[in-house]
XYZ file of C-alpha atoms in Angstrom:
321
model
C 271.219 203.435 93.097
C 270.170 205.396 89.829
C 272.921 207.201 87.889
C 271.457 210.700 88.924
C 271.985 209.742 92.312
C 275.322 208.543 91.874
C 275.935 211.867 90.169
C 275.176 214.020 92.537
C 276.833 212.161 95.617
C 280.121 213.329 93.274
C 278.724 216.594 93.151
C 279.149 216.012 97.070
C 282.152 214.460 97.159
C 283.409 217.519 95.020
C 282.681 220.113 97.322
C 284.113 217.984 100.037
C 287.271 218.379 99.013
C 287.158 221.934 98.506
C 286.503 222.343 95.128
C 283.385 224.646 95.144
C 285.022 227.748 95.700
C 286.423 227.123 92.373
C 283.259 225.721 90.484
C 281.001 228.710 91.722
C 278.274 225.766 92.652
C 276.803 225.915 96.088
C 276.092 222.611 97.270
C 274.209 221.840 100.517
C 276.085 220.363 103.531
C 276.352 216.179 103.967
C 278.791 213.856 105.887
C 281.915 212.973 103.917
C 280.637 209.016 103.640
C 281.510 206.023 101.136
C 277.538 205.413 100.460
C 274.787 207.681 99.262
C 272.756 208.684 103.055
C 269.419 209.403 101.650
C 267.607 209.139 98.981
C 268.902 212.374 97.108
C 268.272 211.307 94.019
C 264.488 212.422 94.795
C 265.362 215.710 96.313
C 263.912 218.812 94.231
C 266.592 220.503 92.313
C 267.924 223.251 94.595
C 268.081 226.801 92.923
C 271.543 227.421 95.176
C 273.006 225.042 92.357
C 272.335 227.198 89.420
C 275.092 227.700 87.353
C 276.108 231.457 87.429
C 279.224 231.756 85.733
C 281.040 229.961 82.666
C 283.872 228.803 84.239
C 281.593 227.178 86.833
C 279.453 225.230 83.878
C 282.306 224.049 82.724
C 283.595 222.711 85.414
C 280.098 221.131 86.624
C 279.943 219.607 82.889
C 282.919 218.566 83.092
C 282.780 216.638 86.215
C 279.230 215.071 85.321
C 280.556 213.888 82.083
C 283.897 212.364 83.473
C 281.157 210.719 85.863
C 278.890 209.735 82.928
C 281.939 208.052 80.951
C 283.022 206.048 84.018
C 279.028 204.860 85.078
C 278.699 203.655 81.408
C 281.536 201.958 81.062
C 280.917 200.014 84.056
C 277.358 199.102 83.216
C 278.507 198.411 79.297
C 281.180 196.026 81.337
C 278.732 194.491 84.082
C 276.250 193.573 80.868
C 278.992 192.358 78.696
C 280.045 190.015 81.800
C 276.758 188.748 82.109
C 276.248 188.233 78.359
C 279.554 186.035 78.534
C 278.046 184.061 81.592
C 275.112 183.154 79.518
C 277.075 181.793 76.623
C 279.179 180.380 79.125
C 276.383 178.215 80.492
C 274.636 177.509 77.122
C 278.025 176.142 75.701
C 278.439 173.696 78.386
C 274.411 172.676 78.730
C 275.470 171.867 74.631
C 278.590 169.786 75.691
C 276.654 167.462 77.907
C 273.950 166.770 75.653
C 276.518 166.061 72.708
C 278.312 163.624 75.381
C 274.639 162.280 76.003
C 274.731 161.646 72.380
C 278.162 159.834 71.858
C 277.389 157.457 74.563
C 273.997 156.526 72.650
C 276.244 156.749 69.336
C 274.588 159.382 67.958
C 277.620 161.782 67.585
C 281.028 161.682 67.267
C 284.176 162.578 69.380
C 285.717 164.647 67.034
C 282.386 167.116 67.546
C 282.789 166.710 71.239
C 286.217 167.792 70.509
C 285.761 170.963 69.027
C 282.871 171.949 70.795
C 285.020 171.347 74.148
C 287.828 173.588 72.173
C 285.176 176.484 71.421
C 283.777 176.083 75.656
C 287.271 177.142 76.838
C 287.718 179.947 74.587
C 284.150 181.330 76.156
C 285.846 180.520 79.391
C 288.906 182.688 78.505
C 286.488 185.744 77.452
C 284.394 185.244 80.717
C 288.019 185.519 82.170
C 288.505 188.418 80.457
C 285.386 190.172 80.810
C 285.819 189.505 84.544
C 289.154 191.429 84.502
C 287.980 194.417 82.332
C 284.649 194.849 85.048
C 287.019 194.807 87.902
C 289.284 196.972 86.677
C 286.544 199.720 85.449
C 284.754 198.560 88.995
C 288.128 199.884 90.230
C 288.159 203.455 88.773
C 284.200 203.746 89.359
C 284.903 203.159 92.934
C 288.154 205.601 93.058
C 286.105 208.613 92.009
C 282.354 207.697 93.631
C 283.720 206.149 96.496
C 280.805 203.449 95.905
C 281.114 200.028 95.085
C 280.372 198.914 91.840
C 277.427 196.982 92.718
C 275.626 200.018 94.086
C 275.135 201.372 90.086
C 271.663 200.387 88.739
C 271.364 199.413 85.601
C 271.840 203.009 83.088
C 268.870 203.154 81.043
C 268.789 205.824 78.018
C 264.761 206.563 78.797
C 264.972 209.737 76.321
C 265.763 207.020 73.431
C 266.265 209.069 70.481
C 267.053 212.437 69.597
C 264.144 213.996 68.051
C 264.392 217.072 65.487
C 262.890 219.320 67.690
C 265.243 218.532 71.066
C 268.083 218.549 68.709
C 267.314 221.777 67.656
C 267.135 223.336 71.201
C 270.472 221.893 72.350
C 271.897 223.609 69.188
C 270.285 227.083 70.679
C 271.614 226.290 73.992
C 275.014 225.704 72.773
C 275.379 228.775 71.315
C 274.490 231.047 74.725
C 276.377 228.777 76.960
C 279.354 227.284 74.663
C 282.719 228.701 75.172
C 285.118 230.023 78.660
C 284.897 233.543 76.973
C 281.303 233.584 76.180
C 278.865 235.024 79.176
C 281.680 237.391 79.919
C 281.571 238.520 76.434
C 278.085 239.307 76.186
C 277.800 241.098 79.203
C 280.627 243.450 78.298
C 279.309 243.626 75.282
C 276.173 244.950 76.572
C 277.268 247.400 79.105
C 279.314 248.629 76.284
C 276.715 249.044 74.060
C 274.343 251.124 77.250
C 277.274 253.342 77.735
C 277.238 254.309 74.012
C 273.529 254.970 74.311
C 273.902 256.985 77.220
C 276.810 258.955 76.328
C 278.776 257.442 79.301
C 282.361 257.267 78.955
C 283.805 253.588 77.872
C 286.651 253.687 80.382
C 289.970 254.563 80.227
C 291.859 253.388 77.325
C 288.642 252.474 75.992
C 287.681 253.102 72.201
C 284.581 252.758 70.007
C 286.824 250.690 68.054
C 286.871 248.067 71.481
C 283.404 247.641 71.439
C 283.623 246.316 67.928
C 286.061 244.001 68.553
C 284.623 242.357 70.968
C 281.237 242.141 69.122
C 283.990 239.885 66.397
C 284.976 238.026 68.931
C 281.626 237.222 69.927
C 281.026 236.168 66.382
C 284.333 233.886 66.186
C 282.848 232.348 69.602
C 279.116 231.597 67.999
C 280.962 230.104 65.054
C 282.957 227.860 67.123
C 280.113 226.812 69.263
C 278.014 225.746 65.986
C 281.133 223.931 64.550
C 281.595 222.181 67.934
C 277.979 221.434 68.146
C 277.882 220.218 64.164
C 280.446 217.877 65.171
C 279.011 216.381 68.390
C 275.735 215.893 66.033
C 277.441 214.227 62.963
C 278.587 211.920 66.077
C 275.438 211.064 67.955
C 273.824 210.794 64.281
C 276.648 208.053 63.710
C 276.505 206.759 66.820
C 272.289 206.007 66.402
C 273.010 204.474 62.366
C 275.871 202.034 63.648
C 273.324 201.093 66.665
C 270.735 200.577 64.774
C 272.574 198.286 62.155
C 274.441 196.468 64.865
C 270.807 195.755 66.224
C 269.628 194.679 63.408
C 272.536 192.361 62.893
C 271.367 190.903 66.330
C 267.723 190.197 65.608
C 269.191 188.396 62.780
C 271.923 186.240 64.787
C 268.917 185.533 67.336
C 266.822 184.000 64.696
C 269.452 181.782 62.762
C 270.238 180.705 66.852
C 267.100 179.645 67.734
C 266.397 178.063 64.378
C 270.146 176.407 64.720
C 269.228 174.906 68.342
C 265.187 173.742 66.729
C 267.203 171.610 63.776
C 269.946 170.337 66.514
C 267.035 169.827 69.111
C 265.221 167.811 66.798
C 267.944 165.623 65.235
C 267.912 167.735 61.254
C 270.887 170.032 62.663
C 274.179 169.576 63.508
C 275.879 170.375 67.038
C 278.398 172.174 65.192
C 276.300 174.543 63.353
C 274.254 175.027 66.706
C 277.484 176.035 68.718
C 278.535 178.770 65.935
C 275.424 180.233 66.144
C 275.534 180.806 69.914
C 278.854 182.267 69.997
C 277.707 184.640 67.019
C 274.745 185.623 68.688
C 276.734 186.580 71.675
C 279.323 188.495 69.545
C 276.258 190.340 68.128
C 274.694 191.277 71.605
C 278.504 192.244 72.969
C 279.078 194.548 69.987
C 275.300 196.217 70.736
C 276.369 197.043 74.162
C 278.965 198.966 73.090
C 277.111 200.796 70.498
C 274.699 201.540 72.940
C 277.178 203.110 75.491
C 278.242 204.846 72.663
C 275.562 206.354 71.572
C 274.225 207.258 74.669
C 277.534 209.140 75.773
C 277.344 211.065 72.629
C 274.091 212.177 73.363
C 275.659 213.269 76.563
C 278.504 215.300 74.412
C 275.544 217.389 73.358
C 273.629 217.864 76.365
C 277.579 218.868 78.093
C 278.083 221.615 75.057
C 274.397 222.797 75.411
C 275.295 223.331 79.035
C 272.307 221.274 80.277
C 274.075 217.942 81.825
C 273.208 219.472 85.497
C 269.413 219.937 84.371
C 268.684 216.927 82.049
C 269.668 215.020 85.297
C 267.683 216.762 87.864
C 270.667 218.556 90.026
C 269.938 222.108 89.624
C 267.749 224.470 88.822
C 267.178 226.568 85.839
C 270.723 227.351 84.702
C 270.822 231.007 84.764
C 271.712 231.406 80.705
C 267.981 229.652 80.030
C-alpha cells in the first residue's frame, strides 16, 4: 500500500484509541483492524479533518512525521537488504567462474582464496542487513499494525525543492509555527477591535497588555524563521551530500562494469573485478541513506509549515491557509 495510505490508517488507529479528543481532528468511523479495509488512500480529503487549532497541528504533525521516520527507515532498510542480496549473488556467480578458471589453470588458489574471504564478509552484511530490516519491520508493525511487506516502495515524486515552494513553506511557517501562535493572533486581534471600538479590554486588562502580546508575537515570528532557516540549511545539505554521493555512484558503476569487461575478457584481474563490486555496492548503500535523508528533511519543512496533513492528501484546507 502507498505511504499516504499507510498514513492515514494511523490517523485511524489514533482515534481508535481515543486520542482525538485531544488532537481536535475528526476522523470518520472504521473497524479497529490490522490491514487497511479499503482503498482510503483514494478517498477525497474530508473537510471534518481540517486542522482548527495549534495544539491539534501539532499533534497531527507530529504523529505523521513519527510515521514518516518509521516508513522510511523501513524502505531505506528493505532496499539496502536487497542491494546486499545482489552483491551477494554477483560475488558468488564470480567465485565459480574463478574456480572454472583454476581447474583450466588459468587462475590461482590464492585468488580463489581471497575472493572466498571477501564472499563471507557480504554474507555477514546480508546477515546484518537482515537483522536491521526485521528489527525496523518490528517497530513499523508496532505502530501501523501492518506488516512490513504491506509498505510500497516510498518514492520522493516532488524531487527537489524549487525556489518558489521553498518560499511558500517559509510563509506557512510563520502563520502556523509555534503552540502559542493562532492563540496569539486572535487575541491580538480582538484586542486591537476593542481599542477601535472603545470596548473595555477586560478586567485587569491594560493598553500596555495589548503591546505585549503584539512582542510576543514578534519573539514567536522570529523563532519560526530561525526554526525554518535551520530545517532549510538541512534539506539544502541533505540535497548537496545526495547529489555528491550520486555522483560517486555513477562513477563506481562505470569503473564496475569496465572492471567485469577486462576480467570477462581475460585483460583484468578477478581481484580488481571483486573490489569494484563491493565498492559499487558501498556507493549505492550510502545513496539510500542520503536519500532517506533528504527526503525526511524535506518532510521537517513541510511538518514546520504545518502542511504534512495536506501535502499527503488527508485533509482539507488547513484552516490557517
Amino acid at each position: 500500500m502507498t505511504l499516504a495510505t499507510v498514513l492515514r490508517h494511523v490517523l485511524l488507529l489514533d482515534r481508535d484509541n481515543g486520542s482525538a479528543t485531544h488532537t481536535g481532528v475528526a476522523l470518520p468511523p472504521t473497524p479497529a483492524t490490522s490491514r487497511v479495509q479499503g482503498p482510503l488512500a483514494n478517498h477525497p480529503p474530508d473537510p471534518s479533518l481540517a486542522v482548527t487549532d495549534e495544539s491539534a497541528l501539532r499533534r497531527m504533525n507530529s504523529l505523521l512525521g513519527i510515521t514518516l521516520d518509521i516508513c522510511l527507515q523501513l524502505d531505506t532498510a528493505r532496499l539496502q537488504l536487497q542491494n546486499a542480496i545482489s552483491t551477494q549473488r554477483e560475488m558468488e556467480t564470480l567465485l565459480e567462474m574463478v574456480a572454472a578458471r583454476m581447474e583450466a589453470g588459468q587462475a590461482h588458489q590464492s585468488v580463489h582464496r581471497r575472493i572466498t574471504t571477501l564472499l563471507m564478509a557480504e554474507r555477514d552484511t546480508v546477515s546484518e542487513a537482515v537483522r536491521e530490516w526485521n528489527r525496523i519491520g518490528r517497530r513499523f508493525t508496532q505502530h501501523t499494525r501492518l506488516l512490513p511487506a504491506q509498505l510500497d516502495s516510498v518514492v520522493d515524486t516532488l524531487g527537489p525543492l524549487p525556489a518558489d515552494e521553498m518560499d511558500r513553506l517559509a510563509e506557512a511557517c510563520l502563520l502556523t509555527h509555534a503552540d502559542v501562535h493562532f492563540r496569539l493572533r486572535q487575541r491580538a486581534r480582538a484586542r486591537a477591535a476593542d481599542r477601535l471600538t472603545g470596548a473595555s479590554t477586560g478586567p485587569g486588562r491594560t493598553p500596555e497588555d495589548f503591546h505585549d502580546w503584539i512582542a510576543r508575537m514578534e519573539e514567536v515570528r522570529a523563532q519560526a524563521a530561525a526554526d525554518f532557516a535551520s530545517a532549510r540549511e538541512a534539506y539544502l545539505d541533505a540535497a548537496l551530500n545526495l547529489d555528491r554521493g550520486h555522483a560517486s555512484f555513477v562513477r563506481a558503476r562505470s569503473l564496475r562494469r569496465t572492471a567485469e569487461t577486462g576480467f570477462r575478457h581475460g585483460s583484468g584481474s578477478a581481484l580488481h573485478f571483486s573490489d569494484a563490486i563491493l565498492e559499487e555496492s558501498r556507493r549505492m548503500h550510502a545513496v539510500l541513506a542520503l536519500q532517506a535523508r533528504r527526503l525526511a528533511a524535506k518532510h521537517q519543512l513541510y511538518s514546520l509549515a504545518g502542511l504534512l496533513p495536506k501535502q499527503y492528501g488527508l485533509v482539507g484546507p488547513l484552516t490557517w491557509h
